[in-house]
Amino acid sequence: RASLVDVAPFFGGFWPGARNDWGGDVGIRFVAEVGCVVAALGRHVDGELSESARVTLWDAETQKELAACDVGPASPVEEHYAFEPLPERVPLEAGREYRVSQLCRGKMQDRWFDGYASEDEVAALSTTRYARFIGGCCRNDHGFPNRLDGERRRAGMVNLKFAREGLDVQSVTREELAHTLARVAAAEEPASPEAVDAYLKVLARLLALLVDELAAAPEGSTQHSRAPPAPALAVVAPEAEFSGLIRTEPLEAGASAAA
């Protein structure tokens, strides 16, 4: 599967716990700011954990459980948080609300934070490029925490790791590449052999262009001083679809039109 890039916990900082008198799922609410994946779930550690507790990721709209794991004394600790990696990454949708809760019990050995964070603390101690922290949520028993109970409440009580999935790079021979491109062309242009042929001609021209560009030495360099070729990414798509993938900006005054 694709490698993970820009892995980051939602919360940082130290949020010492004071409560252990509640039975049920207690946690936080947040909205994903960008499309990303959740790679791990965690909970706060004051010194060391004494027992395991269930941590669950929920979809707020459907109230369905998306992922869950037990986080306890054997879980790897980073800074003030113990994390457990998820066996399957969970994709998050930008603009959608999610919740993370810990299943608590009365007189549990590990106390949990139930205070309120300031706006400055949230800005400084949460990963705002991935998500916006809303506040607390809870339930009197096990299940989806449907009760909303405070803006910016319980920051750092539970945690999760956000990430983006990088490109999955595979090495293939020329024959394998040719067969793959032929299968893709036949699948996307099933109407006629002529359409498949036109599709393959476009790909052939694009590949030839890339080979020429990557093989050409930069201006002023020699064969011996030339840097190793850099990875290249090519996108082939209809113009209307392609325009939604890029952002164009005007050149600065005096900049070369060929830049």
CSV table of C-alpha atoms in Angstrom, one decimal:
chain,number,residue,atom,x,y,z
A,1,ARG,CA,0.0,0.0,0.0
A,2,ALA,CA,1.0,3.6,-0.4
A,3,SER,CA,3.5,5.1,2.1
A,4,LEU,CA,2.4,7.7,4.6
A,5,VAL,CA,3.7,11.3,4.5
A,6,ASP,CA,3.3,14.3,6.8
A,7,VAL,CA,2.3,12.1,9.7
A,8,ALA,CA,1.2,14.3,12.7
A,9,PRO,CA,-0.7,13.8,15.9
A,10,PHE,CA,-3.8,16.0,16.4
A,11,PHE,CA,-2.8,17.2,19.9
A,12,GLY,CA,0.5,18.1,21.5
A,13,GLY,CA,1.1,19.4,25.0
A,14,PHE,CA,0.5,18.1,28.5
A,15,TRP,CA,-3.1,17.8,29.7
A,16,PRO,CA,-3.1,16.1,33.1
A,17,GLY,CA,-6.2,14.2,34.1
A,18,ALA,CA,-8.3,14.7,37.3
A,19,ARG,CA,-11.5,12.6,36.6
A,20,ASN,CA,-12.2,8.9,36.9
A,21,ASP,CA,-15.8,9.0,38.0
A,22,TRP,CA,-17.7,8.4,34.7
A,23,GLY,CA,-18.9,5.3,33.0
A,24,GLY,CA,-19.3,5.6,29.2
A,25,ASP,CA,-17.7,6.9,26.1
A,26,VAL,CA,-16.1,10.4,26.6
A,27,GLY,CA,-14.1,12.3,24.1
A,28,ILE,CA,-13.8,15.1,21.5
A,29,ARG,CA,-15.3,16.4,18.3
A,30,PHE,CA,-13.5,17.8,15.3
A,31,VAL,CA,-14.0,18.7,11.6
A,32,ALA,CA,-11.5,17.5,9.0
A,33,GLU,CA,-10.1,20.5,7.1
A,34,VAL,CA,-8.6,18.4,4.2
A,35,GLY,CA,-8.9,14.9,2.9
A,36,CYS,CA,-6.5,12.7,4.8
A,37,VAL,CA,-6.3,9.4,6.6
A,38,VAL,CA,-6.2,8.4,10.3
A,39,ALA,CA,-3.3,6.0,10.9
A,40,ALA,CA,-3.4,5.6,14.7
A,41,LEU,CA,-5.5,6.3,17.8
A,42,GLY,CA,-4.2,7.3,21.2
A,43,ARG,CA,-4.8,8.6,24.7
A,44,HIS,CA,-3.0,10.9,27.1
A,45,VAL,CA,-0.3,9.7,29.5
A,46,ASP,CA,0.4,11.6,32.7
A,47,GLY,CA,3.3,9.3,33.7
A,48,GLU,CA,2.5,5.8,32.5
A,49,LEU,CA,-0.7,4.0,31.9
A,50,SER,CA,-2.0,1.5,34.4
A,51,GLU,CA,-4.7,-0.2,32.3
A,52,SER,CA,-6.0,-0.5,28.8
A,53,ALA,CA,-9.0,1.5,27.5
A,54,ARG,CA,-10.9,1.4,24.3
A,55,VAL,CA,-10.4,4.4,21.9
A,56,THR,CA,-12.9,4.7,19.1
A,57,LEU,CA,-13.2,6.9,16.0
A,58,TRP,CA,-16.8,7.8,14.9
A,59,ASP,CA,-18.5,9.4,12.0
A,60,ALA,CA,-20.7,12.1,13.5
A,61,GLU,CA,-23.3,12.1,10.7
A,62,THR,CA,-23.9,8.3,10.5
A,63,GLN,CA,-23.0,7.6,14.1
A,64,LYS,CA,-21.0,4.6,12.9
A,65,GLU,CA,-17.8,3.3,14.4
A,66,LEU,CA,-15.0,3.8,11.9
A,67,ALA,CA,-12.1,2.3,13.9
A,68,ALA,CA,-11.3,1.2,17.4
A,69,CYS,CA,-8.3,-0.1,19.4
A,70,ASP,CA,-7.2,-0.8,22.9
A,71,VAL,CA,-4.5,1.6,24.2
A,72,GLY,CA,-2.7,0.6,27.4
A,73,PRO,CA,0.6,0.1,29.2
A,74,ALA,CA,2.1,-1.9,26.3
A,75,SER,CA,1.3,0.8,23.7
A,76,PRO,CA,4.2,2.9,22.3
A,77,VAL,CA,4.5,6.3,24.0
A,78,GLU,CA,5.4,9.5,22.1
A,79,GLU,CA,5.7,12.6,24.2
A,80,HIS,CA,2.6,12.5,26.4
A,81,TYR,CA,0.6,10.1,24.4
A,82,ALA,CA,0.3,6.4,23.9
A,83,PHE,CA,-0.7,5.3,20.4
A,84,GLU,CA,-1.8,2.1,18.7
A,85,PRO,CA,-1.5,1.9,14.9
A,86,LEU,CA,-4.7,1.0,13.0
A,87,PRO,CA,-4.6,-2.2,10.9
A,88,GLU,CA,-6.4,-0.3,8.1
A,89,ARG,CA,-6.1,3.5,7.5
A,90,VAL,CA,-9.4,5.4,7.8
A,91,PRO,CA,-10.0,8.1,5.1
A,92,LEU,CA,-11.5,11.3,6.3
A,93,GLU,CA,-13.5,13.7,4.1
A,94,ALA,CA,-12.8,17.4,4.2
A,95,GLY,CA,-15.6,19.4,5.9
A,96,ARG,CA,-17.0,16.3,7.7
A,97,GLU,CA,-17.3,16.0,11.5
A,98,TYR,CA,-15.8,13.1,13.4
A,99,ARG,CA,-15.5,12.1,17.0
A,100,VAL,CA,-13.0,10.2,19.1
A,101,SER,CA,-13.9,8.8,22.4
A,102,GLN,CA,-12.4,6.7,25.3
A,103,LEU,CA,-14.5,4.1,27.0
A,104,CYS,CA,-14.2,5.1,30.7
A,105,ARG,CA,-15.3,3.4,33.9
A,106,GLY,CA,-15.8,4.6,37.4
A,107,LYS,CA,-12.7,4.5,39.6
A,108,MET,CA,-10.5,3.6,36.6
A,109,GLN,CA,-6.8,3.8,37.5
A,110,ASP,CA,-5.9,6.3,34.8
A,111,ARG,CA,-7.5,9.7,35.3
A,112,TRP,CA,-8.5,11.8,32.2
A,113,PHE,CA,-8.5,15.5,31.4
A,114,ASP,CA,-11.9,17.2,31.5
A,115,GLY,CA,-11.0,20.9,31.4
A,116,TYR,CA,-11.3,23.6,28.8
A,117,ALA,CA,-8.6,24.8,26.4
A,118,SER,CA,-8.3,28.5,25.4
A,119,GLU,CA,-8.3,29.6,21.8
A,120,ASP,CA,-4.6,30.2,22.0
A,121,GLU,CA,-3.9,26.8,23.4
A,122,VAL,CA,-5.9,25.1,20.6
A,123,ALA,CA,-4.1,27.1,18.0
A,124,ALA,CA,-0.7,26.3,19.4
A,125,LEU,CA,-1.2,22.7,20.5
A,126,SER,CA,-3.4,21.2,17.7
A,127,THR,CA,-2.6,20.3,14.1
A,128,THR,CA,-4.9,22.9,12.5
A,129,ARG,CA,-3.7,22.1,8.9
A,130,TYR,CA,-5.5,18.8,9.2
A,131,ALA,CA,-8.5,19.4,11.5
A,132,ARG,CA,-10.4,22.0,13.5
A,133,PHE,CA,-11.1,21.1,17.1
A,134,ILE,CA,-14.7,21.8,18.2
A,135,GLY,CA,-15.1,20.5,21.8
A,136,GLY,CA,-16.3,17.7,24.0
A,137,CYS,CA,-18.9,14.9,23.7
A,138,CYS,CA,-19.9,12.0,25.8
A,139,ARG,CA,-22.4,9.2,26.5
A,140,ASN,CA,-23.6,7.6,29.7
A,141,ASP,CA,-22.7,4.1,28.4
A,142,HIS,CA,-20.8,2.5,25.6
A,143,GLY,CA,-21.6,3.7,22.1
A,144,PHE,CA,-21.6,6.8,19.9
A,145,PRO,CA,-21.0,9.9,22.1
A,146,ASN,CA,-24.1,11.8,21.0
A,147,ARG,CA,-24.2,14.4,23.9
A,148,LEU,CA,-22.3,17.7,23.2
A,149,ASP,CA,-20.9,19.1,26.4
A,150,GLY,CA,-18.6,22.0,25.9
A,151,GLU,CA,-16.7,24.1,23.4
A,152,ARG,CA,-13.0,23.4,23.4
A,153,ARG,CA,-13.5,20.9,26.2
A,154,ARG,CA,-11.2,17.9,26.7
A,155,ALA,CA,-8.4,19.0,24.3
A,156,GLY,CA,-5.7,16.3,24.4
A,157,MET,CA,-7.7,13.8,26.4
A,158,VAL,CA,-7.6,11.4,23.4
A,159,ASN,CA,-5.5,11.7,20.3
A,160,LEU,CA,-5.1,10.4,16.7
A,161,LYS,CA,-2.5,10.6,14.0
A,162,PHE,CA,-3.3,12.2,10.7
A,163,ALA,CA,-1.4,11.6,7.5
A,164,ARG,CA,-1.5,11.8,3.7
A,165,GLU,CA,-0.9,8.8,1.5
A,166,GLY,CA,2.1,9.2,-0.9
A,167,LEU,CA,2.5,7.7,-4.3
A,168,ASP,CA,2.9,4.0,-4.6
A,169,VAL,CA,5.9,3.5,-6.9
A,170,GLN,CA,6.3,0.3,-8.8
A,171,SER,CA,9.2,-0.7,-11.1
A,172,VAL,CA,8.1,-2.4,-14.4
A,173,THR,CA,9.8,-3.5,-17.5
A,174,ARG,CA,9.0,-1.9,-20.9
A,175,GLU,CA,6.9,-5.0,-21.9
A,176,GLU,CA,4.9,-4.8,-18.7
A,177,LEU,CA,4.3,-1.1,-19.2
A,178,ALA,CA,3.2,-1.6,-22.8
A,179,HIS,CA,0.8,-4.4,-21.8
A,180,THR,CA,-0.6,-2.2,-18.9
A,181,LEU,CA,-1.1,0.8,-21.2
A,182,ALA,CA,-2.9,-1.4,-23.8
A,183,ARG,CA,-5.3,-2.8,-21.2
A,184,VAL,CA,-6.1,0.7,-19.8
A,185,ALA,CA,-6.6,2.1,-23.3
A,186,ALA,CA,-9.0,-0.8,-24.2
A,187,ALA,CA,-10.9,-0.4,-21.0
A,188,GLU,CA,-11.3,3.4,-21.3
A,189,GLU,CA,-12.0,3.5,-25.1
A,190,PRO,CA,-14.1,0.3,-25.8
A,191,ALA,CA,-16.1,1.9,-28.6
A,192,SER,CA,-13.7,1.1,-31.4
A,193,PRO,CA,-10.1,0.0,-32.3
A,194,GLU,CA,-9.5,3.4,-33.8
A,195,ALA,CA,-10.2,5.1,-30.5
A,196,VAL,CA,-7.8,2.7,-28.7
A,197,ASP,CA,-5.2,3.4,-31.3
A,198,ALA,CA,-5.6,7.2,-30.9
A,199,TYR,CA,-5.4,6.8,-27.1
A,200,LEU,CA,-2.1,4.9,-27.4
A,201,LYS,CA,-0.6,7.4,-29.8
A,202,VAL,CA,-1.2,10.2,-27.3
A,203,LEU,CA,0.5,8.2,-24.6
A,204,ALA,CA,3.4,7.3,-26.9
A,205,ARG,CA,4.0,11.0,-27.7
A,206,LEU,CA,3.9,11.9,-24.0
A,207,LEU,CA,6.3,9.2,-23.0
A,208,ALA,CA,8.7,10.2,-25.8
A,209,LEU,CA,8.5,13.8,-24.6
A,210,LEU,CA,9.3,12.8,-21.0
A,211,VAL,CA,12.3,10.6,-22.2
A,212,ASP,CA,13.7,13.5,-24.2
A,213,GLU,CA,13.3,16.0,-21.3
A,214,LEU,CA,14.8,13.7,-18.7
A,215,ALA,CA,17.7,12.7,-21.0
A,216,ALA,CA,18.6,16.3,-21.9
A,217,ALA,CA,21.5,17.8,-19.9
A,218,PRO,CA,20.6,21.1,-18.1
A,219,GLU,CA,22.1,24.2,-19.8
A,220,GLY,CA,25.7,24.7,-18.8
A,221,SER,CA,26.3,21.2,-17.5
A,222,THR,CA,28.5,18.5,-18.9
A,223,GLN,CA,28.0,14.7,-19.1
A,224,HIS,CA,30.2,14.3,-16.1
A,225,SER,CA,28.7,17.1,-13.9
A,226,ARG,CA,25.1,16.3,-14.7
A,227,ALA,CA,22.9,15.6,-11.7
A,228,PRO,CA,21.0,12.3,-11.5
A,229,PRO,CA,17.6,12.5,-13.2
A,230,ALA,CA,14.8,13.6,-10.9
A,231,PRO,CA,11.5,11.8,-10.5
A,232,ALA,CA,8.8,13.1,-12.9
A,233,LEU,CA,5.0,13.0,-12.6
A,234,ALA,CA,2.7,13.3,-15.7
A,235,VAL,CA,-1.0,13.7,-15.6
A,236,VAL,CA,-3.2,12.8,-18.6
A,237,ALA,CA,-6.8,14.0,-18.3
A,238,PRO,CA,-9.5,15.9,-20.2
A,239,GLU,CA,-8.9,19.7,-20.1
A,240,ALA,CA,-12.0,20.4,-18.0
A,241,GLU,CA,-11.0,17.8,-15.5
A,242,PHE,CA,-7.3,18.8,-15.5
A,243,SER,CA,-8.1,22.4,-14.8
A,244,GLY,CA,-9.6,21.4,-11.5
A,245,LEU,CA,-6.4,19.8,-10.4
A,246,ILE,CA,-4.1,22.8,-10.8
A,247,ARG,CA,-4.0,26.4,-9.9
A,248,THR,CA,-2.6,29.0,-12.3
A,249,GLU,CA,-1.1,32.3,-11.1
A,250,PRO,CA,0.1,35.3,-13.2
A,251,LEU,CA,3.9,35.6,-13.6
A,252,GLU,CA,5.6,38.4,-11.6
A,253,ALA,CA,6.6,41.4,-13.6
A,254,GLY,CA,9.9,40.9,-15.4
A,255,ALA,CA,9.6,37.1,-15.1
A,256,SER,CA,10.4,35.0,-18.1
A,257,ALA,CA,7.3,33.8,-20.0
A,258,ALA,CA,9.0,30.5,-20.4
A,259,ALA,CA,9.5,30.0,-16.6
